[in-house]
Short mmCIF file of C-alpha atoms (C1' of nucleotides) in Angstrom, two decimals:
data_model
loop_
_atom_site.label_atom_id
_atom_site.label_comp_id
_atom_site.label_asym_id
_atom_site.label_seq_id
_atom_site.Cartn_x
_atom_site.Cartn_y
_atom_site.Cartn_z
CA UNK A 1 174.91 197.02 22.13
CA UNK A 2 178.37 196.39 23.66
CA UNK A 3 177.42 197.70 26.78
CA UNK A 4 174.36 195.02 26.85
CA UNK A 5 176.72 192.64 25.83
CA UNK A 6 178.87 193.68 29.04
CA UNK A 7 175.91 193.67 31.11
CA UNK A 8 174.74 189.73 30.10
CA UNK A 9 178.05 189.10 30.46
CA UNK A 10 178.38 190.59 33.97
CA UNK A 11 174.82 189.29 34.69
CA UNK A 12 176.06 185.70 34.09
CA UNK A 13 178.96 186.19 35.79
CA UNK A 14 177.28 187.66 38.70
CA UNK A 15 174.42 184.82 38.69
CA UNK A 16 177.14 181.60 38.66
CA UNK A 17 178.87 183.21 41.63
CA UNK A 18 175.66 182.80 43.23
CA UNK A 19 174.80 179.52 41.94
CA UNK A 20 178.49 178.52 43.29
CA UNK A 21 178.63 180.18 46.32
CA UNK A 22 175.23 178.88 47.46
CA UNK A 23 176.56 175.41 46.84
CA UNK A 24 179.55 176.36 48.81
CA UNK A 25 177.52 177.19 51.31
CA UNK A 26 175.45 174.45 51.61
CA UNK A 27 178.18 172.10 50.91
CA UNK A 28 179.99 173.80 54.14
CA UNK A 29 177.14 173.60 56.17
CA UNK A 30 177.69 170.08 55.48
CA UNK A 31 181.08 170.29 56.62
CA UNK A 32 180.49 172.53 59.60
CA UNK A 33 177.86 170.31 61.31
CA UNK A 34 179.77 167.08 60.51
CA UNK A 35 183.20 168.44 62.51
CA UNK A 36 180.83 169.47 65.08
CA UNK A 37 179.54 166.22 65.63
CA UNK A 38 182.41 164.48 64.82
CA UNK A 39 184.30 166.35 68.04
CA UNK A 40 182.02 166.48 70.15
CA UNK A 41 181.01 162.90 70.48
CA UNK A 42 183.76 161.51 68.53
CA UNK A 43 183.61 159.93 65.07
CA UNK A 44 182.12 156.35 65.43
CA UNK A 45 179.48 157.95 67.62
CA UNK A 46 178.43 159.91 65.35
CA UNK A 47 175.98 158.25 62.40
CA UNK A 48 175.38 159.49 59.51
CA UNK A 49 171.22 159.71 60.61
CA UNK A 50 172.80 162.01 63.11
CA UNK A 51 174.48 164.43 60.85
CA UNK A 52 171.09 164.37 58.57
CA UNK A 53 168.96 165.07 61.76
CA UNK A 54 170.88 168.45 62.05
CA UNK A 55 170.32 169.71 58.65
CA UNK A 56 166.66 168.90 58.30
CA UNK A 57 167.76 166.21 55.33
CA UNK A 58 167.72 162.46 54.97
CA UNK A 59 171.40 160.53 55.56
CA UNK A 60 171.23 159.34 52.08
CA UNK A 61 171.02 162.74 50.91
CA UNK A 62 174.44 163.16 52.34
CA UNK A 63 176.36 161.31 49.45
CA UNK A 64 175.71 164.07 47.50
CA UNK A 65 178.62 165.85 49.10
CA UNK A 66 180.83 163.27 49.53
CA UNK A 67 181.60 159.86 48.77
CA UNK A 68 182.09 158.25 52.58
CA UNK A 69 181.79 158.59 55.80
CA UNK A 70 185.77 158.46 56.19
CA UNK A 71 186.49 160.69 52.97
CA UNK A 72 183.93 163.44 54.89
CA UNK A 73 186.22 163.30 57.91
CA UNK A 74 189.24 163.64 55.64
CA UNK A 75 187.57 166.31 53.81
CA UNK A 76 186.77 168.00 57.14
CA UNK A 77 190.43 167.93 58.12
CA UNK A 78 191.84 169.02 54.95
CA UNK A 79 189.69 171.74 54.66
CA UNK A 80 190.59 173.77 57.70
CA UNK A 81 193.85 172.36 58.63
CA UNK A 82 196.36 174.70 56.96
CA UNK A 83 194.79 177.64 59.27
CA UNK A 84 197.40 177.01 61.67
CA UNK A 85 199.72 176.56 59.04
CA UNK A 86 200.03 179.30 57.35
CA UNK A 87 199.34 181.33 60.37
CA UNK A 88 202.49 179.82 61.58
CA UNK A 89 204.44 180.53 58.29
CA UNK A 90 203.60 184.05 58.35
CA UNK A 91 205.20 184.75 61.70
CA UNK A 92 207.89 183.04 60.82
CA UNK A 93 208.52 185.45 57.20
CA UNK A 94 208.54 188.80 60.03
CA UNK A 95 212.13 189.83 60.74
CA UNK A 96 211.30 189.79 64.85
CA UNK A 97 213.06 188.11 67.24
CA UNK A 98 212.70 184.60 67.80
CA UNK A 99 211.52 185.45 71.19
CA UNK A 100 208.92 188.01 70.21
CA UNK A 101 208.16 185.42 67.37
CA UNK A 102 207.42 182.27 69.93
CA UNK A 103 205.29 184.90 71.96
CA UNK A 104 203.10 185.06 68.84
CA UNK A 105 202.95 181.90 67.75
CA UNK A 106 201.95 180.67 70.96
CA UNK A 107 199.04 183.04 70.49
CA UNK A 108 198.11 182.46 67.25
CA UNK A 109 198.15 178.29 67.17
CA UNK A 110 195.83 178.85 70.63
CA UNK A 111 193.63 181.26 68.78
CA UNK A 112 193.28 179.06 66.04
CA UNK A 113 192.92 175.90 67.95
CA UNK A 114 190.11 177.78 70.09
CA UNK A 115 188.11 178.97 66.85
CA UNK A 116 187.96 175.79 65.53
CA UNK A 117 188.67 173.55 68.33
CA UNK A 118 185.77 171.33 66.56
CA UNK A 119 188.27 170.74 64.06
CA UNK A 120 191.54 170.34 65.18
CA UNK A 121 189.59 167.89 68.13
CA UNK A 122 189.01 165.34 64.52
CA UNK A 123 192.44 166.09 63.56
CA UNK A 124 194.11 165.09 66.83
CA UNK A 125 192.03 162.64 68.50
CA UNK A 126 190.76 160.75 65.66
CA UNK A 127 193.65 159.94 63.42
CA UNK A 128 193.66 156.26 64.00
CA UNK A 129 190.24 156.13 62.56
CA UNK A 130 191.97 157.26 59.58
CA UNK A 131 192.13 153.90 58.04
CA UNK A 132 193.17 154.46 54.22
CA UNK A 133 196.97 155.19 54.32
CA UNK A 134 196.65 157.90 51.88
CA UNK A 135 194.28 160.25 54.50
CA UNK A 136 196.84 159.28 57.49
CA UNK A 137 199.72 159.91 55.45
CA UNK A 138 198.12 163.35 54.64
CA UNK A 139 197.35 164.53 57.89
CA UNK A 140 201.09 163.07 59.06
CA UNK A 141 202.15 165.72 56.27
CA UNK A 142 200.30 168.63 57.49
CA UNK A 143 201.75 167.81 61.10
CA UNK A 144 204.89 167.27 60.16
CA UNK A 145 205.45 170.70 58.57
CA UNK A 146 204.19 172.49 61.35
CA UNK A 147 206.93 170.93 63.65
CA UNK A 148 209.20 172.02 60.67
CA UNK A 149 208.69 175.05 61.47
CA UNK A 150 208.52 175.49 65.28
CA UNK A 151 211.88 173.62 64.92
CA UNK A 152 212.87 176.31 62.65
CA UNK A 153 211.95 178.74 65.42
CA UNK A 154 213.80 177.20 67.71
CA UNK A 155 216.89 176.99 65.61
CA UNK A 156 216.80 180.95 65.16
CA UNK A 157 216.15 181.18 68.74
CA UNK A 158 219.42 179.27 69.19
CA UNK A 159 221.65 180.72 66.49
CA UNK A 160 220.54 184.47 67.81
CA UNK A 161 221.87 183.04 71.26
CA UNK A 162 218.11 184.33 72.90
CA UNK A 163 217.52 180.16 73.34
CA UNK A 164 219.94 177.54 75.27
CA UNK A 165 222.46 176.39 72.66
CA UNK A 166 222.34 172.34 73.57
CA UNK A 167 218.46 172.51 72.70
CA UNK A 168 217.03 169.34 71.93
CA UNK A 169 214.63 171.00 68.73
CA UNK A 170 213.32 167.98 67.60
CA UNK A 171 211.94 166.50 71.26
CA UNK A 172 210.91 170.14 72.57
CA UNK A 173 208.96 170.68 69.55
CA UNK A 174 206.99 167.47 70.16
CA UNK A 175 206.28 168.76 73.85
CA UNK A 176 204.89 172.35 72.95
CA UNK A 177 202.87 170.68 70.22
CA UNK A 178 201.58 168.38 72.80
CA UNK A 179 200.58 170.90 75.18
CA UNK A 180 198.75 173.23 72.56
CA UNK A 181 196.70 169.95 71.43
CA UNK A 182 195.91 169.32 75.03
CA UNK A 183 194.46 172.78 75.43
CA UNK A 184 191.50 171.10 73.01
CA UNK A 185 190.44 168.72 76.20
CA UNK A 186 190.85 171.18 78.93
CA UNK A 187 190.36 174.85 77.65
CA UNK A 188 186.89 176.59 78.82
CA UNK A 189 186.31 179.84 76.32
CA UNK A 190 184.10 180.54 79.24
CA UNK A 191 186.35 179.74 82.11
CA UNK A 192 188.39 181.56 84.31
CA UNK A 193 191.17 183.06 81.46
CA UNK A 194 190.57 183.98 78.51
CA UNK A 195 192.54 182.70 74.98
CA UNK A 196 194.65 185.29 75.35
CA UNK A 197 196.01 185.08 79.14
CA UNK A 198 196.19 181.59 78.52
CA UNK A 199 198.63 182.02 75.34
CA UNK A 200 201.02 184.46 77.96
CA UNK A 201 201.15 182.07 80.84
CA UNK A 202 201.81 179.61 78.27
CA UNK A 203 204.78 181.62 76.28
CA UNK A 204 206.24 182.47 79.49
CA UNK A 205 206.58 178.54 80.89
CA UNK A 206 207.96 177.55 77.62
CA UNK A 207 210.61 180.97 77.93
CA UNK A 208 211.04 180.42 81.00
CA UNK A 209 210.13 177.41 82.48
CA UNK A 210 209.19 177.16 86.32
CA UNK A 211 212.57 178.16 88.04
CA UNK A 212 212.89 181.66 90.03
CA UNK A 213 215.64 182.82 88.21
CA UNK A 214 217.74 185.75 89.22
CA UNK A 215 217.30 189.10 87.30
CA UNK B 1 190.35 147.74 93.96
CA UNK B 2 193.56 148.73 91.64
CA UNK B 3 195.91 147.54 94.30
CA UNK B 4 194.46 144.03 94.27
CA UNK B 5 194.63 143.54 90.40
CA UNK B 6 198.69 145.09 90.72
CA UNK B 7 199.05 142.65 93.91
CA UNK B 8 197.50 139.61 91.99
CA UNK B 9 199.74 140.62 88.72
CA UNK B 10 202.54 140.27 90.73
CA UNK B 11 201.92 136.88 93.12
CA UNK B 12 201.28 135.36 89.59
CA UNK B 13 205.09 136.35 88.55
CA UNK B 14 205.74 134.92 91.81
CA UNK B 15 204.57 131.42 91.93
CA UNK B 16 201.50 130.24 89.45
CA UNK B 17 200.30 126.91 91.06
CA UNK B 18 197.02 127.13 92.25
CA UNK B 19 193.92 126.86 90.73
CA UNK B 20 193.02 130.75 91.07
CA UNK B 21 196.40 131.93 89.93
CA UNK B 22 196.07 130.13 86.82
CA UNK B 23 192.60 131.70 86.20
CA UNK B 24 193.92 134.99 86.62
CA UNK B 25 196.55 134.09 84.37
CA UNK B 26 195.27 133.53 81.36
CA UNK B 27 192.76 136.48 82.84
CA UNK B 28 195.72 138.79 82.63
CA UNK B 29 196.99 137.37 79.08
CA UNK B 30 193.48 137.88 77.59
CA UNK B 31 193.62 141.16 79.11
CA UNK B 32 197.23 142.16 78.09
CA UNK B 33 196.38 141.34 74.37
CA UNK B 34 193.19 143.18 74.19
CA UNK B 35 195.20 146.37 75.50
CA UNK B 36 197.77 145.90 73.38
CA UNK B 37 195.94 145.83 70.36
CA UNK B 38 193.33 148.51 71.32
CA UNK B 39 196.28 151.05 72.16
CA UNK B 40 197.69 149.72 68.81
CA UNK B 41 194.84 149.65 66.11
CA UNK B 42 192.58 151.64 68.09
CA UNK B 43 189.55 150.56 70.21
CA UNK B 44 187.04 150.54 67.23
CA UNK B 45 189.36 149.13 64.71
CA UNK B 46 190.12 146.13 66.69
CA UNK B 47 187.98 143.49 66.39
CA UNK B 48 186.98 140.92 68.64
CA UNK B 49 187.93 138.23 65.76
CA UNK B 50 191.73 139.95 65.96
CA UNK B 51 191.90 139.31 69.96
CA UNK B 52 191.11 136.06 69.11
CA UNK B 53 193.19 135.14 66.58
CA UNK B 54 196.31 136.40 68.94
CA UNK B 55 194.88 134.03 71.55
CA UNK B 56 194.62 130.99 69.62
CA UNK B 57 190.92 131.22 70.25
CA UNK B 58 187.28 131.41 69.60
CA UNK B 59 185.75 135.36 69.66
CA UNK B 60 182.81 133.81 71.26
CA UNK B 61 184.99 132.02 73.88
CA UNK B 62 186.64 135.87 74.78
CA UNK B 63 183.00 136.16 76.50
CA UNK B 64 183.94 133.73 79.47
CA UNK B 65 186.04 136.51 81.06
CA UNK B 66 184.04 139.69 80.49
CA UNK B 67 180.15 140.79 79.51
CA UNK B 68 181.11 143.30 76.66
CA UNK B 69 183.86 144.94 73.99
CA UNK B 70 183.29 148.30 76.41
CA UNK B 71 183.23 146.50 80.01
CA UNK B 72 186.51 144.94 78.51
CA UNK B 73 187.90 148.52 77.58
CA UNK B 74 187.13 149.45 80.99
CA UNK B 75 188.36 146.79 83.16
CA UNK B 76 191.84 147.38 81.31
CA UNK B 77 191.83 150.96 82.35
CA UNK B 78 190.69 150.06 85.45
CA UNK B 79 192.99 147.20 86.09
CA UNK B 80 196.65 149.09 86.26
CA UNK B 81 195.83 152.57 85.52
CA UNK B 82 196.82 153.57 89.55
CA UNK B 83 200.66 152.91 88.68
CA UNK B 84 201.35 156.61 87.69
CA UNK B 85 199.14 157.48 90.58
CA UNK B 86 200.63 155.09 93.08
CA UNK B 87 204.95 156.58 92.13
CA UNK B 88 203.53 160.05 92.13
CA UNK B 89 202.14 159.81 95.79
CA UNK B 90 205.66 157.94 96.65
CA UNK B 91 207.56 160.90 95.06
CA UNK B 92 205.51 163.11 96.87
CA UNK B 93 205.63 161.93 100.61
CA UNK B 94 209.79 161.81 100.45
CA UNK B 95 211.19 164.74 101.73
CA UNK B 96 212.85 166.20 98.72
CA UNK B 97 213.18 169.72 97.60
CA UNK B 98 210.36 170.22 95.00
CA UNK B 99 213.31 171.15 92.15
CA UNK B 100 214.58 167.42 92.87
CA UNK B 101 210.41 166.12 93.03
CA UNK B 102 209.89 167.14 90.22
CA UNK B 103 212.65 165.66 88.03
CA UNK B 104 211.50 162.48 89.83
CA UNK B 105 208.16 163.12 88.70
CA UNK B 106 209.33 163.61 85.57
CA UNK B 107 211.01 160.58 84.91
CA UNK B 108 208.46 158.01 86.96
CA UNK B 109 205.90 159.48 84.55
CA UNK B 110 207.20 158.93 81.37
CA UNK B 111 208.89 155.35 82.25
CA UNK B 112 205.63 153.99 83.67
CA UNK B 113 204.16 155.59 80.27
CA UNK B 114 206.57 153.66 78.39
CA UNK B 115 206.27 150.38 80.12
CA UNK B 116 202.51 150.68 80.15
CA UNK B 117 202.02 152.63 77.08
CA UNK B 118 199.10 150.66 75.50
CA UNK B 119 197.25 151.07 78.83
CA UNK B 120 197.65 154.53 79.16
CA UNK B 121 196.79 155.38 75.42
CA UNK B 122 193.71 153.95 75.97
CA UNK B 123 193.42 155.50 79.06
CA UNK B 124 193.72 159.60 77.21
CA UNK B 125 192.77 158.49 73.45
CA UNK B 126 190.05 155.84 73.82
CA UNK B 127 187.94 158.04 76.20
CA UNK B 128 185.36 159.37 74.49
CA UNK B 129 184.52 155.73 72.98
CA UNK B 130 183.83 154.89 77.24
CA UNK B 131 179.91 155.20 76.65
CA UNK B 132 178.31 154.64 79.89
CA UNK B 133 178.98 157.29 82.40
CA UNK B 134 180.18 155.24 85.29
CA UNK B 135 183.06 154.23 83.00
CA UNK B 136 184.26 158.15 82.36
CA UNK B 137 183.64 159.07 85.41
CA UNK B 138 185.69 156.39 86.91
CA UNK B 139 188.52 157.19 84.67
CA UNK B 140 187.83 161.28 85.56
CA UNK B 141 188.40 160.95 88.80
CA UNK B 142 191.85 159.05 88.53
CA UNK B 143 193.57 161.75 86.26
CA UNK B 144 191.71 164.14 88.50
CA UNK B 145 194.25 162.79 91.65
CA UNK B 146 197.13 162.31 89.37
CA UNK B 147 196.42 167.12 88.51
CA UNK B 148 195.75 167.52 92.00
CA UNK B 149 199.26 166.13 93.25
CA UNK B 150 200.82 167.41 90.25
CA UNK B 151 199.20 170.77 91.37
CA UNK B 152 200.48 170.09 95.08
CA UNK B 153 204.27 170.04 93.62
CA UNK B 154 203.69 173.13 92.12
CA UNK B 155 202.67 174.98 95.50
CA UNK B 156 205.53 172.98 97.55
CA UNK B 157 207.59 174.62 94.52
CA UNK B 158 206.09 178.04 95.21
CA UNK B 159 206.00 178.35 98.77
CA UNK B 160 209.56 176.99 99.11
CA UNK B 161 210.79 179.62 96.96
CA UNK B 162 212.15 177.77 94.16
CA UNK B 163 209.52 178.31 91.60
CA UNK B 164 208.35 181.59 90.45
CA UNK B 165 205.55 183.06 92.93
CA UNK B 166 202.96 184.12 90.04
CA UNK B 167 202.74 180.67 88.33
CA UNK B 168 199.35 179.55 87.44
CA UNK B 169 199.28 176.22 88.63
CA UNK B 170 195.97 174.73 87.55
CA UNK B 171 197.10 175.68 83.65
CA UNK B 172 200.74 174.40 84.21
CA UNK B 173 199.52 171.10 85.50
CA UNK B 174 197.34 170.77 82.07
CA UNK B 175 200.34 171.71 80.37
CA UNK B 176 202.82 169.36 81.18
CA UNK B 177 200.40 166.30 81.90
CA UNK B 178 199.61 167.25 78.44
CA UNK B 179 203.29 166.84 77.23
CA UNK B 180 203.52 163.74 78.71
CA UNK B 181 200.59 161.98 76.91
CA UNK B 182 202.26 163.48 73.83
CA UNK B 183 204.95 160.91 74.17
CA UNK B 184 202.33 158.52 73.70
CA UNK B 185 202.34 159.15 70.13
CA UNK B 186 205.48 159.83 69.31
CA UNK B 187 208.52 158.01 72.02
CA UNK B 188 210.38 155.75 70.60
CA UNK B 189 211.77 153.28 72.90
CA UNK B 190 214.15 151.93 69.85
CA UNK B 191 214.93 156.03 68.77
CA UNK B 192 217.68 158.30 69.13
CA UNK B 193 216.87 158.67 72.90
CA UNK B 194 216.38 156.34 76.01
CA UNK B 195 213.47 156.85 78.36
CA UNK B 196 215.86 158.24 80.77
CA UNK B 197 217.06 160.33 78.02
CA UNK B 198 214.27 162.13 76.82
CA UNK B 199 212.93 162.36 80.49
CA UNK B 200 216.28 165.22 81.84
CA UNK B 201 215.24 167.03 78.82
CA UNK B 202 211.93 167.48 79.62
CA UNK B 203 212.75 168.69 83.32
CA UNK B 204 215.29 170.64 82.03
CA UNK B 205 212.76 172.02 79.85
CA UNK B 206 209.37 172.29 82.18
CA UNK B 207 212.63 173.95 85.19
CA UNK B 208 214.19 176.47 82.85
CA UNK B 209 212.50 176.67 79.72
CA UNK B 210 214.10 177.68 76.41
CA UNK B 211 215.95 180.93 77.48
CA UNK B 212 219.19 181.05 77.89
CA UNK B 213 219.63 182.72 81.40
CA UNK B 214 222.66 184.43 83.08
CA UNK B 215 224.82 182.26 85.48
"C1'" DA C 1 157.36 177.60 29.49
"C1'" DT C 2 160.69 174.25 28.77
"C1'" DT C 3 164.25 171.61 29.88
"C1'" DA C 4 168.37 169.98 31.75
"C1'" DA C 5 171.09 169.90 35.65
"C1'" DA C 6 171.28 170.06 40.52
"C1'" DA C 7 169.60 168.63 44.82
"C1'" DT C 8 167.07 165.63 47.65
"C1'" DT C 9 163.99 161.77 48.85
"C1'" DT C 10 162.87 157.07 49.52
"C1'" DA C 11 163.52 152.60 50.34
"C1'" DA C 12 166.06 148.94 50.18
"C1'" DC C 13 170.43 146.56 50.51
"C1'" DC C 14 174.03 144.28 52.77
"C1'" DA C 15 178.13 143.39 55.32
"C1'" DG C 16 180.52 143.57 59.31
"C1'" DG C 17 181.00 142.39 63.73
"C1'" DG C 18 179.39 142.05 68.56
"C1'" DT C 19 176.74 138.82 71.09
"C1'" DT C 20 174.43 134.47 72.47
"C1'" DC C 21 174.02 129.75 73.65
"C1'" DA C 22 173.77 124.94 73.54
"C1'" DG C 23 176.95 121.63 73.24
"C1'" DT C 24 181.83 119.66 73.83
"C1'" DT C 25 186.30 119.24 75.82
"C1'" DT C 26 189.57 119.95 79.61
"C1'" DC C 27 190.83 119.81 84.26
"C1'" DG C 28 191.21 119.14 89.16
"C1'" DG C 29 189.54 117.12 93.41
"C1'" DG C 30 187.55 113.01 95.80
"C1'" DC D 1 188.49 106.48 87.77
"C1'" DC D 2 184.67 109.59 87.98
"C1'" DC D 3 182.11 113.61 88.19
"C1'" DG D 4 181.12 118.32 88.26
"C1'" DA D 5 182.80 122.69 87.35
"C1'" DA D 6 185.56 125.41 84.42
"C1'" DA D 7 187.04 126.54 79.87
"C1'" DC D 8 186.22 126.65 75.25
"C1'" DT D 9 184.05 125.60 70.56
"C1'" DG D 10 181.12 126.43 66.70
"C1'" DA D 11 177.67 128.25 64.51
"C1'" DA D 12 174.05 131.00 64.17
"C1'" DC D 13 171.86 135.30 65.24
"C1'" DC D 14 170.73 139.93 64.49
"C1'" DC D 15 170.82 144.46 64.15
"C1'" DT D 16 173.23 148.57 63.55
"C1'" DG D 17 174.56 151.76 60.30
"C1'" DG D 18 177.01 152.92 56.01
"C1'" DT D 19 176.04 152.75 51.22
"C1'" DT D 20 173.50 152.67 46.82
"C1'" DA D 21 170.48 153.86 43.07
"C1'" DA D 22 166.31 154.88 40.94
"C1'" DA D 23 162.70 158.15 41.30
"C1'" DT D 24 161.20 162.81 42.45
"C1'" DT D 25 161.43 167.61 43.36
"C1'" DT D 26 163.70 171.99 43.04
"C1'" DT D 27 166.47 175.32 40.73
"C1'" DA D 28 168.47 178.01 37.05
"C1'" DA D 29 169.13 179.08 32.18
"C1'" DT D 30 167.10 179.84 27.46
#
DNA sequence: ATTAAAATTTAACCAGGGTTCAGTTTCGGG
DNA sequence: CCCGAAACTGAACCCTGGTTAAATTTTAAT
């Protein structure tokens, strides 16, 4: 008797994590062809008959998921966007060396970036299409504390004496940043180095920059 | 082609009396005000109504000095995007060591990005809304020439001993081309730091990097 | 099987904004 | 002063493409 009770109990349970998680999943498949779209031929280009076309289903059919097409491409960045984040924040709560730690995070934020390039292509190259101040002044958010925390890094790097103590943090931040995003326009997962060389070439320039120096 | 519009840009400072030069005047001011608020608002976001309001003007008469909204966005990339390209290939045929190049480089590059910076963030933000082909390829090949001398400084660097023999040019090119255009969305000329400023740091940066190396 | 909620279709709506064009004004040369 | 070309106006056109809502089908729970 209890243990049927368990059991329709469980049984529910069981069922409306199905229900939800097939709505999830259709709801991301949503998402999913939407950021592709959306970064490969850029948001304006991309109509809502388009998205529909991909997913077998009619563009009105959409609304059902969201409420606009600008609100989908916030969605779309808000969803994903704190993968780089937190990726960042854990390297930064290790004890290593701020050296070892930039060597990593170099990695990571091009791993990420590569794995869902479609993504962080919206974020990055369509922000001005971001027209309602509260979605820009989101996305400005999640930016901003990323650089927080490469400047972080940077300041470690600089108090442990590893980096040059007269530093500009806030400027050098905005140039690594730059060149990650840039990696988004030129990077060929099939080209001639992989994610992975890529990240050490890069982590070495930044270390140390183009100069021979003496050993 | 590029030459002629920079030559004509600059007889007009010269001396605007005949008939021609006064055409290509107010050419050049519809021109200037479309660029500016493209690189402002965005390409999409600006309408043809706001171009006209800044010109004191009809939309429809906007029409008497180009076919289309794109063929507009083109002709403005078109028209003075060869001014990076022109102070690079100066930089490059002097006789400099490629240490001293390079913080040339550095510094042409970001102050013709500063006093052209609604051009040029059209020219690396805008291009995926360039929908005929002709129009990207035309802007392709242009920041293909400005990599390939970028790449050339590299080698010079290289072979001449100052720069590290295993650097991977093609990548590093990306990479700091790509730190430039950052500045696009972030310099500010009224900021903490000048042009000139911000422009030693990044050689400083892209020469040594972050480490802090034995004297 | 029933029924309500979820999911999707269908078809129309409608506004924004790029484009056109015939007509009007401005301007410079003869 | 006159005329033709250049420059611009004004208004309409039109069509793309996002959005809506009522109707219909599918799904899940009892």
């Amino acid at each position: 008797m209890v243990n049927e009770a368990i059991l329709a109990v469980s049984s529910i349970m069981a069922a409306m994590s199905t229900v939800q998680e097939k709505r999830l999943a259709r709801e991301q498949r949503v998402f999913d062809t939407a950021a592709r779209l959306f970064a490969t031929r850029g948001y304006h280009a991309t109509r809502m008959q388009d998205i529909a076309d991909e997913l077998a289903m009619q563009k009105g059919s959409l609304y059902y998921y969201f409420d606009s097409k600008e609100s989908l491409l916030l969605e779309i960045v808000e969803r994903r966007v704190g993968v780089a984040l937190a990726a960042m924040q854990a390297i930064m709560e290790t004890d290593a060396l701020p050296t070892a730690k930039l060597k990593e995070a170099v990695a990571a934020h091009l791993n990420v970036f590569q794995e869902h390039a479609d993504l962080y292509t919206i974020f990055n190259f369509e922000r001005l299409n971001l027209i309602h101040p509260q979605a820009a002044e989101t996305v400005d958010e999640l930016a901003h504390a990323y650089e927080m925390l490469w400047r972080r890094l940077l300041q470690e790097g600089i108090a442990a004496g590893e980096f040059r103590a007269d530093l500009d943090a806030p400027v050098l931040v905005k140039a690594i940043v730059g060149m990650f995003n840039s990696t988004l326009l030129w990077f060929d997962p099939a080209g001639r180095l992989t994610v992975g060389e890529t990240a050490v070439i890069f982590a070495q320039f930044i270390l140390q920059g183009l100069v021979q120096n003496p050993v």
